[in-house]
CSV table of C-alpha atoms in Angstrom, one decimal:
chain,number,residue,atom,x,y,z
A,1,MET,CA,120.4,194.6,306.1
A,2,PHE,CA,124.1,193.1,305.8
A,3,LYS,CA,124.0,189.5,306.5
A,4,ARG,CA,126.3,188.4,309.0
A,5,THR,CA,128.8,185.7,307.7
A,6,LYS,CA,129.6,182.8,310.4
A,7,LYS,CA,133.2,183.4,310.9
A,8,PRO,CA,135.2,180.1,309.5
A,9,LYS,CA,136.4,178.5,313.0
A,10,ASP,CA,140.7,177.7,312.5
A,11,LYS,CA,141.3,173.8,312.0
A,12,SER,CA,142.9,172.5,314.7
A,13,LEU,CA,147.1,170.9,315.1
A,14,ALA,CA,146.4,167.3,314.8
A,15,TYR,CA,143.6,168.1,311.7
A,16,LYS,CA,145.5,170.4,309.8
A,17,LEU,CA,148.8,167.0,310.4
A,18,TRP,CA,146.5,164.7,309.5
A,19,GLY,CA,145.9,166.2,306.0
A,20,TYR,CA,149.0,166.9,305.4
A,21,PHE,CA,149.8,163.9,306.2
A,22,SER,CA,147.2,162.3,304.2
A,23,MET,CA,147.7,163.9,301.2
A,24,PHE,CA,151.7,163.2,301.3
A,25,SER,CA,150.0,159.1,300.9
A,26,ILE,CA,148.2,160.7,297.9
A,27,LEU,CA,150.8,161.7,296.0
A,28,ILE,CA,153.0,159.4,296.6
A,29,MET,CA,150.3,156.7,295.6
A,30,ILE,CA,149.8,159.0,292.3
A,31,LEU,CA,153.5,158.3,291.3
A,32,LEU,CA,153.3,154.9,292.1
A,33,TRP,CA,150.4,154.9,289.2
A,34,ALA,CA,152.3,156.8,286.7
A,35,LEU,CA,155.3,155.2,287.6
A,36,GLN,CA,154.0,151.5,286.8
A,37,ILE,CA,151.5,152.2,284.8
A,38,ILE,CA,151.8,155.1,282.6
A,39,PHE,CA,155.7,154.8,282.3
A,40,LEU,CA,155.9,151.3,282.4
A,41,GLN,CA,156.0,150.8,278.4
A,42,THR,CA,158.6,153.7,278.1
A,43,PHE,CA,160.9,152.0,280.9
A,44,TYR,CA,161.2,149.2,279.9
A,45,GLU,CA,162.3,150.2,276.3
A,46,ARG,CA,164.5,152.5,277.5
A,47,ASN,CA,166.4,149.8,279.6
A,48,ARG,CA,165.7,146.8,276.6
A,49,ALA,CA,167.5,149.4,274.5
A,50,HIS,CA,170.5,149.0,277.2
A,51,GLN,CA,170.4,145.2,277.8
A,52,ILE,CA,170.7,145.2,273.5
A,53,THR,CA,173.4,148.1,273.3
A,54,ASN,CA,176.1,146.3,275.8
A,55,ILE,CA,174.8,142.6,273.8
A,56,GLY,CA,176.6,144.3,270.7
A,57,LYS,CA,179.8,145.8,272.6
A,58,GLN,CA,180.1,141.6,274.3
A,59,VAL,CA,179.5,140.3,270.6
A,60,ILE,CA,182.3,142.2,269.4
A,61,LYS,CA,184.3,141.1,272.4
A,62,THR,CA,184.1,137.9,271.6
A,63,TYR,CA,183.9,138.0,267.4
A,64,SER,CA,187.7,137.7,267.2
A,65,LEU,CA,187.8,134.4,269.7
A,66,ALA,CA,187.6,131.0,268.1
A,67,ASP,CA,184.4,129.0,269.6
A,68,TYR,CA,182.6,133.2,269.0
A,69,GLU,CA,179.7,131.1,267.2
A,70,GLU,CA,179.0,129.1,270.3
A,71,LEU,CA,179.6,131.9,272.7
A,72,THR,CA,177.3,134.3,270.1
A,73,ASN,CA,174.3,132.1,270.5
A,74,VAL,CA,174.6,131.4,274.3
A,75,ILE,CA,174.1,135.1,274.8
A,76,LEU,CA,171.5,135.7,272.1
A,77,VAL,CA,169.8,132.4,273.0
A,78,GLU,CA,169.6,134.0,276.6
A,79,HIS,CA,168.4,137.5,276.1
A,80,ASN,CA,165.9,136.2,272.9
A,81,VAL,CA,168.2,138.2,270.6
A,82,PHE,CA,168.1,137.8,266.2
A,83,ALA,CA,171.8,138.7,265.5
A,84,TYR,CA,172.7,139.0,261.5
A,85,ILE,CA,175.8,139.8,259.5
A,86,LEU,CA,175.8,142.7,256.5
A,87,ASP,CA,177.3,144.2,254.5
A,88,GLU,CA,177.3,148.7,253.5
A,89,ASN,CA,174.2,148.1,251.4
A,90,GLY,CA,172.3,146.2,254.1
A,91,THR,CA,172.1,142.7,252.5
A,92,VAL,CA,172.3,139.7,254.8
A,93,LEU,CA,175.6,138.3,254.7
A,94,ALA,CA,175.0,136.0,257.3
A,95,GLY,CA,173.0,134.5,260.3
A,96,ASN,CA,169.8,134.9,258.5
A,97,THR,CA,168.3,132.1,260.5
A,98,ARG,CA,168.1,132.7,264.1
A,99,PHE,CA,171.7,131.5,265.7
A,100,ASP,CA,173.0,130.5,262.5
A,101,PHE,CA,176.6,132.7,261.7
A,102,ARG,CA,177.3,129.8,258.7
A,103,ARG,CA,177.9,132.0,255.7
A,104,PRO,CA,175.3,130.6,252.9
A,105,LYS,CA,177.1,128.9,249.3
A,106,ARG,CA,174.1,130.3,247.8
A,107,ASN,CA,172.0,133.0,248.3
A,108,PRO,CA,169.8,133.1,244.9
A,109,GLU,CA,167.3,136.3,246.7
A,110,PRO,CA,169.7,138.1,249.1
A,111,ARG,CA,167.8,139.1,252.1
A,112,ARG,CA,167.8,143.4,253.0
A,113,ILE,CA,167.6,144.6,256.2
A,114,ALA,CA,167.5,148.6,256.2
A,115,ILE,CA,169.5,150.5,258.1
A,116,GLU,CA,169.6,153.8,257.6
A,117,GLU,CA,168.5,154.8,260.5
A,118,ASN,CA,170.9,152.6,262.2
A,119,ILE,CA,173.8,154.8,260.4
A,120,LEU,CA,173.5,157.2,262.2
A,121,HIS,CA,173.7,155.4,265.4
A,122,LEU,CA,176.6,153.5,265.9
A,123,GLY,CA,177.5,151.2,268.8
A,124,LYS,CA,173.6,152.1,270.1
A,125,ALA,CA,170.8,150.6,270.3
A,126,ILE,CA,167.6,152.2,269.0
A,127,VAL,CA,163.6,151.7,269.6
A,128,LEU,CA,162.0,152.0,265.4
A,129,PRO,CA,158.4,152.0,264.7
A,130,GLY,CA,156.4,148.6,263.6
A,131,GLU,CA,156.1,147.5,260.2
A,132,LYS,CA,152.9,146.1,258.8
A,133,ASN,CA,151.5,145.3,261.6
A,134,GLN,CA,154.3,144.5,263.1
A,135,PRO,CA,155.7,145.4,266.9
A,136,GLN,CA,157.8,148.2,267.5
A,137,ARG,CA,161.9,146.5,267.4
A,138,ILE,CA,165.1,147.5,268.9
A,139,THR,CA,167.6,147.9,266.2
A,140,TYR,CA,171.9,147.3,266.6
A,141,LEU,CA,174.7,148.2,264.3
A,142,SER,CA,178.2,148.2,265.2
A,143,GLU,CA,181.2,147.2,262.5
A,144,LEU,CA,182.7,143.8,262.8
A,145,PRO,CA,186.3,144.3,263.6
A,146,GLY,CA,188.8,143.6,261.4
A,147,LYS,CA,186.2,143.6,258.8
A,148,GLU,CA,185.7,145.7,256.0
A,149,ASN,CA,182.2,147.0,255.3
A,150,GLU,CA,180.6,144.1,257.5
A,151,TYR,CA,178.3,145.6,260.6
A,152,LEU,CA,177.4,143.5,263.0
A,153,TYR,CA,173.0,143.2,262.6
A,154,LEU,CA,171.1,143.0,266.0
A,155,TYR,CA,167.5,142.0,266.8
A,156,SER,CA,164.5,142.4,269.0
A,157,PRO,CA,160.8,143.0,268.9
A,158,VAL,CA,159.7,144.9,272.0
A,159,ALA,CA,157.2,143.0,273.7
A,160,ARG,CA,154.3,145.2,274.9
A,161,VAL,CA,153.5,145.7,278.9
A,162,ASP,CA,149.7,145.6,278.5
A,163,MET,CA,148.8,142.5,279.6
A,164,THR,CA,151.0,143.0,282.7
A,165,THR,CA,149.6,146.7,282.9
A,166,MET,CA,146.3,145.0,283.2
A,167,VAL,CA,148.1,142.9,286.1
A,168,LEU,CA,149.8,145.7,287.2
A,169,GLN,CA,146.5,147.2,287.6
A,170,GLU,CA,144.9,145.1,288.9
A,171,LEU,CA,147.5,144.9,292.0
A,172,LEU,CA,147.6,147.9,292.5
A,173,VAL,CA,143.9,148.5,293.2
A,174,ALA,CA,144.5,146.3,296.3
A,175,VAL,CA,147.7,147.7,297.0
A,176,THR,CA,146.5,151.2,297.5
A,177,LEU,CA,143.4,150.8,298.9
A,178,ILE,CA,145.2,149.2,301.5
A,179,SER,CA,148.0,151.6,301.8
A,180,LEU,CA,145.7,155.0,301.9
A,181,PHE,CA,144.0,153.3,305.1
A,182,ILE,CA,147.5,152.2,307.0
A,183,SER,CA,148.1,156.0,305.8
A,184,PHE,CA,145.2,157.9,307.0
A,185,LEU,CA,145.2,155.9,310.5
A,186,LEU,CA,149.0,156.2,310.8
A,187,ALA,CA,148.7,159.9,309.8
A,188,TYR,CA,146.2,160.4,312.2
A,189,LEU,CA,147.9,158.9,315.1
A,190,LEU,CA,151.4,160.8,314.4
A,191,SER,CA,148.5,163.8,314.1
A,192,LYS,CA,147.5,163.1,317.4
A,193,ARG,CA,151.2,162.7,319.2
A,194,LEU,CA,152.2,165.4,318.1
A,195,SER,CA,150.0,167.7,318.3
A,196,LYS,CA,148.9,166.9,321.7
A,197,PRO,CA,152.6,168.0,323.9
A,198,ILE,CA,150.9,171.5,321.9
A,199,SER,CA,147.3,170.8,323.5
A,200,ASP,CA,148.6,170.2,326.9
A,201,ILE,CA,150.2,173.4,326.6
A,202,THR,CA,147.3,175.5,325.8
A,203,ARG,CA,145.3,173.4,328.4
A,204,SER,CA,148.1,174.6,330.1
A,205,ALA,CA,148.5,178.0,329.3
A,206,LYS,CA,144.4,179.1,329.6
A,207,MET,CA,145.1,177.9,333.2
A,208,LEU,CA,148.2,180.6,332.7
A,209,GLU,CA,146.1,183.0,331.9
A,210,ILE,CA,143.0,182.4,334.7
A,211,GLY,CA,146.0,183.7,337.3
A,212,ASN,CA,146.6,180.1,338.0
A,213,TYR,CA,150.6,180.4,338.3
A,214,GLY,CA,150.9,177.3,340.1
A,215,VAL,CA,150.1,175.9,336.3
A,216,LYS,CA,152.7,173.4,335.5
A,217,PHE,CA,153.9,173.0,331.7
A,218,VAL,CA,154.4,169.5,330.3
A,219,LYS,CA,157.6,168.5,328.7
A,220,GLY,CA,156.7,166.3,325.3
A,221,ASP,CA,158.4,163.9,322.9
A,222,TYR,CA,161.1,166.7,321.1
A,223,ARG,CA,163.7,168.6,321.7
A,224,GLU,CA,161.6,172.1,320.7
A,225,ILE,CA,158.3,171.2,323.3
A,226,ASN,CA,160.4,170.2,326.0
A,227,GLU,CA,162.5,173.7,325.5
A,228,LEU,CA,158.9,175.9,325.0
A,229,ALA,CA,157.4,174.2,327.8
A,230,SER,CA,160.6,174.9,330.6
A,231,VAL,CA,160.0,178.4,328.9
A,232,LEU,CA,156.7,178.5,330.1
A,233,ASN,CA,157.4,177.0,333.6
A,234,SER,CA,159.6,180.2,333.6
A,235,THR,CA,157.3,182.8,332.5
A,236,ALA,CA,154.9,181.4,334.9
A,237,VAL,CA,157.3,181.6,337.4
A,238,THR,CA,158.3,184.9,336.4
A,239,LEU,CA,154.5,186.5,336.7
A,240,SER,CA,154.0,184.8,340.3
A,241,LYS,CA,156.8,186.9,341.3
A,242,SER,CA,155.5,189.1,339.4
A,243,ASP,CA,151.8,189.6,340.7
A,244,GLU,CA,153.7,189.4,344.2
A,245,LEU,CA,155.6,191.6,344.1
A,246,ARG,CA,152.5,193.7,342.9
A,247,ARG,CA,150.7,193.4,346.0
A,248,ASP,CA,153.6,193.7,347.9
A,249,LEU,CA,154.1,197.5,345.7
A,250,LEU,CA,150.0,198.2,346.5
A,251,ALA,CA,149.8,197.0,349.9
A,252,ASN,CA,153.2,200.1,350.4
A,253,VAL,CA,152.0,202.4,348.8
A,254,SER,CA,148.9,202.0,350.0
A,255,HIS,CA,150.7,202.1,353.2
A,256,ASP,CA,152.7,206.0,352.4
A,257,LEU,CA,149.7,207.1,350.6
A,258,ARG,CA,147.2,206.1,353.8
A,259,THR,CA,150.0,207.7,356.8
A,260,PRO,CA,150.4,210.8,354.7
A,261,LEU,CA,147.5,211.5,354.2
A,262,THR,CA,145.6,210.7,357.1
A,263,ILE,CA,148.5,213.0,359.1
A,264,ILE,CA,147.6,215.9,356.7
A,265,LYS,CA,143.5,215.4,357.2
A,266,SER,CA,144.3,215.4,360.8
A,267,TYR,CA,145.8,218.9,360.8
A,268,ALA,CA,144.2,220.7,358.5
A,269,GLU,CA,141.1,219.6,360.5
A,270,MET,CA,142.9,221.1,363.7
A,271,ILE,CA,144.0,224.5,361.6
A,272,ARG,CA,140.5,224.5,361.2
A,273,ASP,CA,139.4,223.7,364.1
A,274,ILE,CA,142.3,225.3,366.2
A,275,SER,CA,144.7,226.4,365.6
A,276,GLY,CA,143.5,228.5,363.3
A,277,LYS,CA,143.8,232.0,364.8
A,278,ASP,CA,147.4,230.7,367.2
A,279,ASP,CA,149.9,231.8,364.1
A,280,ALA,CA,152.8,229.1,366.5
A,281,LYS,CA,150.7,225.9,366.2
A,282,ARG,CA,149.3,227.4,363.1
A,283,GLU,CA,152.9,227.4,361.1
A,284,VAL,CA,153.7,223.9,363.2
A,285,HIS,CA,150.7,222.4,361.8
A,286,THR,CA,150.9,223.9,358.2
A,287,ASN,CA,155.1,223.0,358.5
A,288,ILE,CA,154.2,219.0,359.2
A,289,ILE,CA,151.1,219.2,356.2
A,290,VAL,CA,154.0,220.2,354.1
A,291,ASP,CA,156.1,217.9,355.0
A,292,GLU,CA,153.9,215.4,354.5
A,293,THR,CA,152.6,216.5,350.7
A,294,ASN,CA,156.3,216.5,349.9
A,295,ARG,CA,156.2,212.9,350.5
A,296,LEU,CA,153.4,211.8,349.2
A,297,SER,CA,154.7,213.9,346.1
A,298,MET,CA,158.2,212.0,346.7
A,299,LEU,CA,156.4,208.8,346.7
A,300,VAL,CA,154.5,209.2,342.8
A,301,ASN,CA,158.0,211.1,342.0
A,302,ASP,CA,159.7,207.0,342.0
A,303,ILE,CA,157.4,205.6,341.1
A,304,LEU,CA,156.7,207.8,337.7
A,305,ASP,CA,160.9,206.8,337.3
A,306,LEU,CA,161.0,203.5,337.6
A,307,SER,CA,158.0,203.4,335.6
A,308,LYS,CA,159.9,205.1,332.9
A,309,LEU,CA,163.4,203.7,333.6
A,310,GLU,CA,161.7,200.4,332.7
A,311,SER,CA,159.5,201.3,329.7
A,312,GLY,CA,163.1,202.4,328.4
A,313,GLU,CA,161.4,206.2,327.7
A,314,GLY,CA,164.2,208.4,330.2
A,315,VAL,CA,166.5,209.0,328.0
A,316,TYR,CA,170.2,209.7,329.4
A,317,GLU,CA,172.2,212.7,328.5
A,318,ASN,CA,176.1,211.6,328.3
A,319,GLU,CA,178.6,214.2,329.4
A,320,ARG,CA,181.6,214.8,331.6
A,321,PHE,CA,181.4,215.5,335.4
A,322,SER,CA,182.7,215.2,338.8
A,323,LEU,CA,181.1,212.4,340.4
A,324,SER,CA,183.4,214.2,343.9
A,325,ARG,CA,181.5,216.9,343.4
A,326,VAL,CA,178.2,215.4,343.3
A,327,ALA,CA,178.4,213.5,346.0
A,328,GLU,CA,179.2,216.1,347.9
A,329,ALA,CA,175.7,218.2,346.6
A,330,SER,CA,173.7,215.4,347.5
A,331,LEU,CA,174.8,215.0,351.6
A,332,ASP,CA,174.1,218.2,351.5
A,333,GLY,CA,170.5,216.9,351.9
A,334,PHE,CA,170.6,214.8,354.9
A,335,LYS,CA,172.5,218.0,356.9
A,336,ALA,CA,168.8,217.9,358.9
A,337,PHE,CA,169.3,214.3,360.1
A,338,GLU,CA,172.2,215.2,362.4
A,339,GLU,CA,169.9,216.5,363.9
A,340,ASP,CA,168.3,213.8,364.5
A,341,GLY,CA,171.3,212.3,366.1
A,342,TYR,CA,172.8,210.1,362.5
A,343,THR,CA,176.3,210.3,362.0
A,344,PHE,CA,178.1,210.3,358.5
A,345,GLU,CA,181.6,209.3,358.3
A,346,VAL,CA,181.9,211.0,355.3
A,347,ASP,CA,185.8,210.3,352.9
A,348,ILE,CA,185.3,211.3,349.0
A,349,ALA,CA,188.9,211.8,346.8
A,350,ASP,CA,189.2,215.0,345.2
A,351,ASP,CA,188.8,215.7,341.1
A,352,LEU,CA,187.3,211.6,339.7
A,353,TYR,CA,185.4,212.8,336.1
A,354,VAL,CA,183.3,210.6,334.3
A,355,MET,CA,181.0,210.6,331.7
A,356,GLY,CA,177.7,210.0,332.4
A,357,ASP,CA,174.2,211.3,333.8
A,358,TYR,CA,174.5,214.2,335.6
A,359,ARG,CA,171.1,213.9,337.3
A,360,ARG,CA,170.8,210.2,337.3
A,361,ILE,CA,173.6,209.3,339.5
A,362,LYS,CA,173.2,211.9,341.5
A,363,SER,CA,169.6,210.0,342.0
A,364,VAL,CA,171.8,206.6,342.2
A,365,ILE,CA,173.7,208.5,345.3
A,366,TYR,CA,170.9,209.7,347.2
A,367,ASN,CA,168.7,206.7,346.9
A,368,LEU,CA,172.5,204.9,348.1
A,369,ILE,CA,172.4,207.4,350.9
A,370,ILE,CA,168.5,207.3,352.4
A,371,ASN,CA,168.7,203.5,351.9
A,372,ALA,CA,171.8,203.5,354.9
A,373,VAL,CA,169.6,205.9,356.1
A,374,ASN,CA,166.4,203.6,357.0
A,375,TYR,CA,168.2,200.9,357.2
A,376,THR,CA,171.6,201.4,360.0
A,377,GLY,CA,171.6,200.5,363.7
A,378,ASP,CA,170.9,202.1,366.7
A,379,ASP,CA,173.8,203.9,366.6
A,380,LYS,CA,172.9,205.6,363.6
A,381,LYS,CA,175.9,205.8,362.1
A,382,VAL,CA,176.8,206.5,357.7
A,383,ILE,CA,179.8,205.7,356.3
A,384,ILE,CA,180.0,207.5,352.7
A,385,SER,CA,183.5,206.4,350.5
A,386,LEU,CA,184.9,207.4,346.8
A,387,LYS,CA,187.9,206.6,346.6
A,388,LYS,CA,189.2,205.7,343.4
A,389,SER,CA,190.9,202.2,342.3
A,390,GLY,CA,192.9,201.2,339.3
A,391,ASN,CA,190.8,202.9,336.1
A,392,THR,CA,187.7,203.1,338.3
A,393,ALA,CA,186.1,205.6,340.9
A,394,LEU,CA,184.8,203.4,343.3
A,395,PHE,CA,181.4,204.5,345.5
A,396,GLU,CA,180.4,203.2,348.7
A,397,VAL,CA,178.4,203.8,352.0
A,398,THR,CA,177.8,201.1,354.6
A,399,ASP,CA,175.4,200.9,357.6
A,400,THR,CA,175.3,199.2,361.0
A,401,GLY,CA,172.7,197.7,360.6
A,402,LYS,CA,171.6,193.4,361.1
A,403,GLY,CA,172.5,192.7,357.8
A,404,ILE,CA,170.6,190.6,354.8
A,405,ALA,CA,170.7,187.4,354.5
A,406,GLU,CA,172.7,185.3,352.1
A,407,GLU,CA,170.1,184.0,350.1
A,408,ASP,CA,168.2,187.3,350.2
A,409,ILE,CA,170.5,189.7,349.1
A,410,PRO,CA,170.2,189.1,344.9
A,411,LYS,CA,166.8,190.0,346.0
A,412,VAL,CA,167.4,193.7,347.3
A,413,TRP,CA,167.0,195.2,343.6
A,414,GLN,CA,163.5,193.8,343.0
A,415,ARG,CA,160.8,196.0,342.7
A,416,TYR,CA,159.2,197.1,346.2
A,417,TYR,CA,161.0,193.7,347.7
A,418,ARG,CA,161.6,194.7,351.2
A,419,SER,CA,163.3,192.4,353.9
A,420,SER,CA,161.3,191.0,356.5
A,421,ASN,CA,163.9,191.0,359.2
A,422,THR,CA,165.6,193.9,359.0
A,423,HIS,CA,163.3,196.4,357.7
A,424,LYS,CA,162.0,199.8,359.7
A,425,ARG,CA,159.6,202.2,358.9
A,426,ASN,CA,161.0,204.6,356.1
A,427,VAL,CA,162.6,208.1,356.8
A,428,LEU,CA,162.6,209.0,354.0
A,429,GLY,CA,161.8,207.4,350.4
A,430,SER,CA,159.9,205.5,349.0
A,431,GLY,CA,160.6,201.8,349.5
A,432,LEU,CA,161.7,202.3,345.5
A,433,GLY,CA,164.7,203.3,345.6
A,434,LEU,CA,166.8,200.2,344.5
A,435,SER,CA,165.0,199.5,341.7
A,436,ILE,CA,165.9,202.9,340.3
A,437,VAL,CA,169.8,202.6,341.6
A,438,LYS,CA,169.7,199.3,339.6
A,439,MET,CA,168.0,201.2,336.4
A,440,ILE,CA,170.1,203.5,336.5
A,441,LEU,CA,173.3,201.7,337.0
A,442,SER,CA,172.8,198.8,334.3
A,443,ALA,CA,171.4,201.6,331.7
A,444,HIS,CA,175.4,203.0,332.7
A,445,ASP,CA,177.1,199.8,332.6
A,446,ALA,CA,178.6,200.5,336.2
A,447,ASP,CA,179.2,197.4,338.2
A,448,PHE,CA,177.4,198.0,341.4
A,449,GLY,CA,176.7,195.2,344.3
A,450,VAL,CA,176.0,194.9,348.1
A,451,ASN,CA,178.4,193.4,350.6
A,452,SER,CA,176.3,192.5,353.5
A,453,LYS,CA,176.9,189.9,356.8
A,454,ILE,CA,173.8,188.9,359.5
A,455,ASP,CA,174.0,191.4,362.4
A,456,GLU,CA,178.1,193.3,360.0
A,457,GLY,CA,175.2,195.5,358.7
A,458,SER,CA,175.8,196.3,354.5
A,459,THR,CA,177.6,198.2,351.8
A,460,PHE,CA,176.3,199.2,349.0
A,461,TRP,CA,178.9,200.5,346.1
A,462,PHE,CA,178.9,201.0,342.5
A,463,THR,CA,181.8,201.9,340.2
A,464,MET,CA,182.1,204.6,337.3
A,465,LYS,CA,185.6,204.4,334.7
A,466,LEU,CA,187.3,207.3,335.3
A,467,ASP,CA,187.6,210.2,332.5
A,468,LYS,CA,191.0,211.1,331.4
């Protein structure tokens, strides 16, 4: 049998932020300990050597002055430095006692100082190891100006910082404990503060997930959270509209499906029970069944076409064709409406050629005309125009219906939208035509729109660039 292992839980953002801040604080403490304890002696020696180099240069500058000895003594006393004047062999010529630069009148046993290493670093102080249990020392050697083979030699023992280190360790222990406690506390507070807006957004997103589209995403204290909250609020509004449109779609499609299905069933039963042997009645009944079947087929095809266009699966052809002929061919399908009292005023210019998908542009024209037929006024008048406008072809369809309110005009292109003020039962079509029109014209980069006023009808239009 396989042993089931528990999947580790993901750490929260607050926990991770607290961990990162805490690690950062610990690293800072480690660095502080390293600089103060481990490298303290090295830093001290380097700085002391640099200081003695500057002292040597200062003494050399004052060597030619009358009060040279007094000035030099002040410098040396202040910085705790021994000074000598040596010859090229390292023999002490002066300064064999501290701060005394008077040259001795007699020196039966001249003192010698090893200067071999300093010769290699003239004008620069160096750190030398101690000899015979003596501490390390810092020495400096430089030629005296105006003196041949005479040198200024500075010497300073390097103080050990062990005691200082011990004191620092005791202080650093206290400082470290206090600092880590404060750092952990601040890290916790900061992590909670930084993660709270995200936690709030997550809770709101879970409510959005279960369908509560009225949820509000609260903004936080920094820009990224504010931008995320704004985007999610917009998303919630969009989802709310989509859900409303989905319900409208189900209601509309259910209605449009139920009516022809009921008619088909009724007339099929009539053929079976009543008109089966009466040729005239049977033909009428079967024609009604065919018409209603065509309505169902058109509804399904429009839904499928819109779905393909929105998913990007629709393939567009790009060919040169006459928009004038497409418009005329589309009108042929509306001759039957003239028998029902509809009149079509047509003004189509000849030979307006464009580039695009012939079949889909024909669908655009058909849907715009059928929309005008469905919503025109009691006079059943529809005006169709295609003319040249600059370097474009302008197609317009005008009805004489109740018009569209200004605030509703942007909504007419939405999926499944139907205005309650102007709606009539469709003579033909699925109610999805304008959404299909928008998708096709947008894919062709064509300009389109609607001009409408209440009680004055509506004009739907689009333009396409002429191909010369």
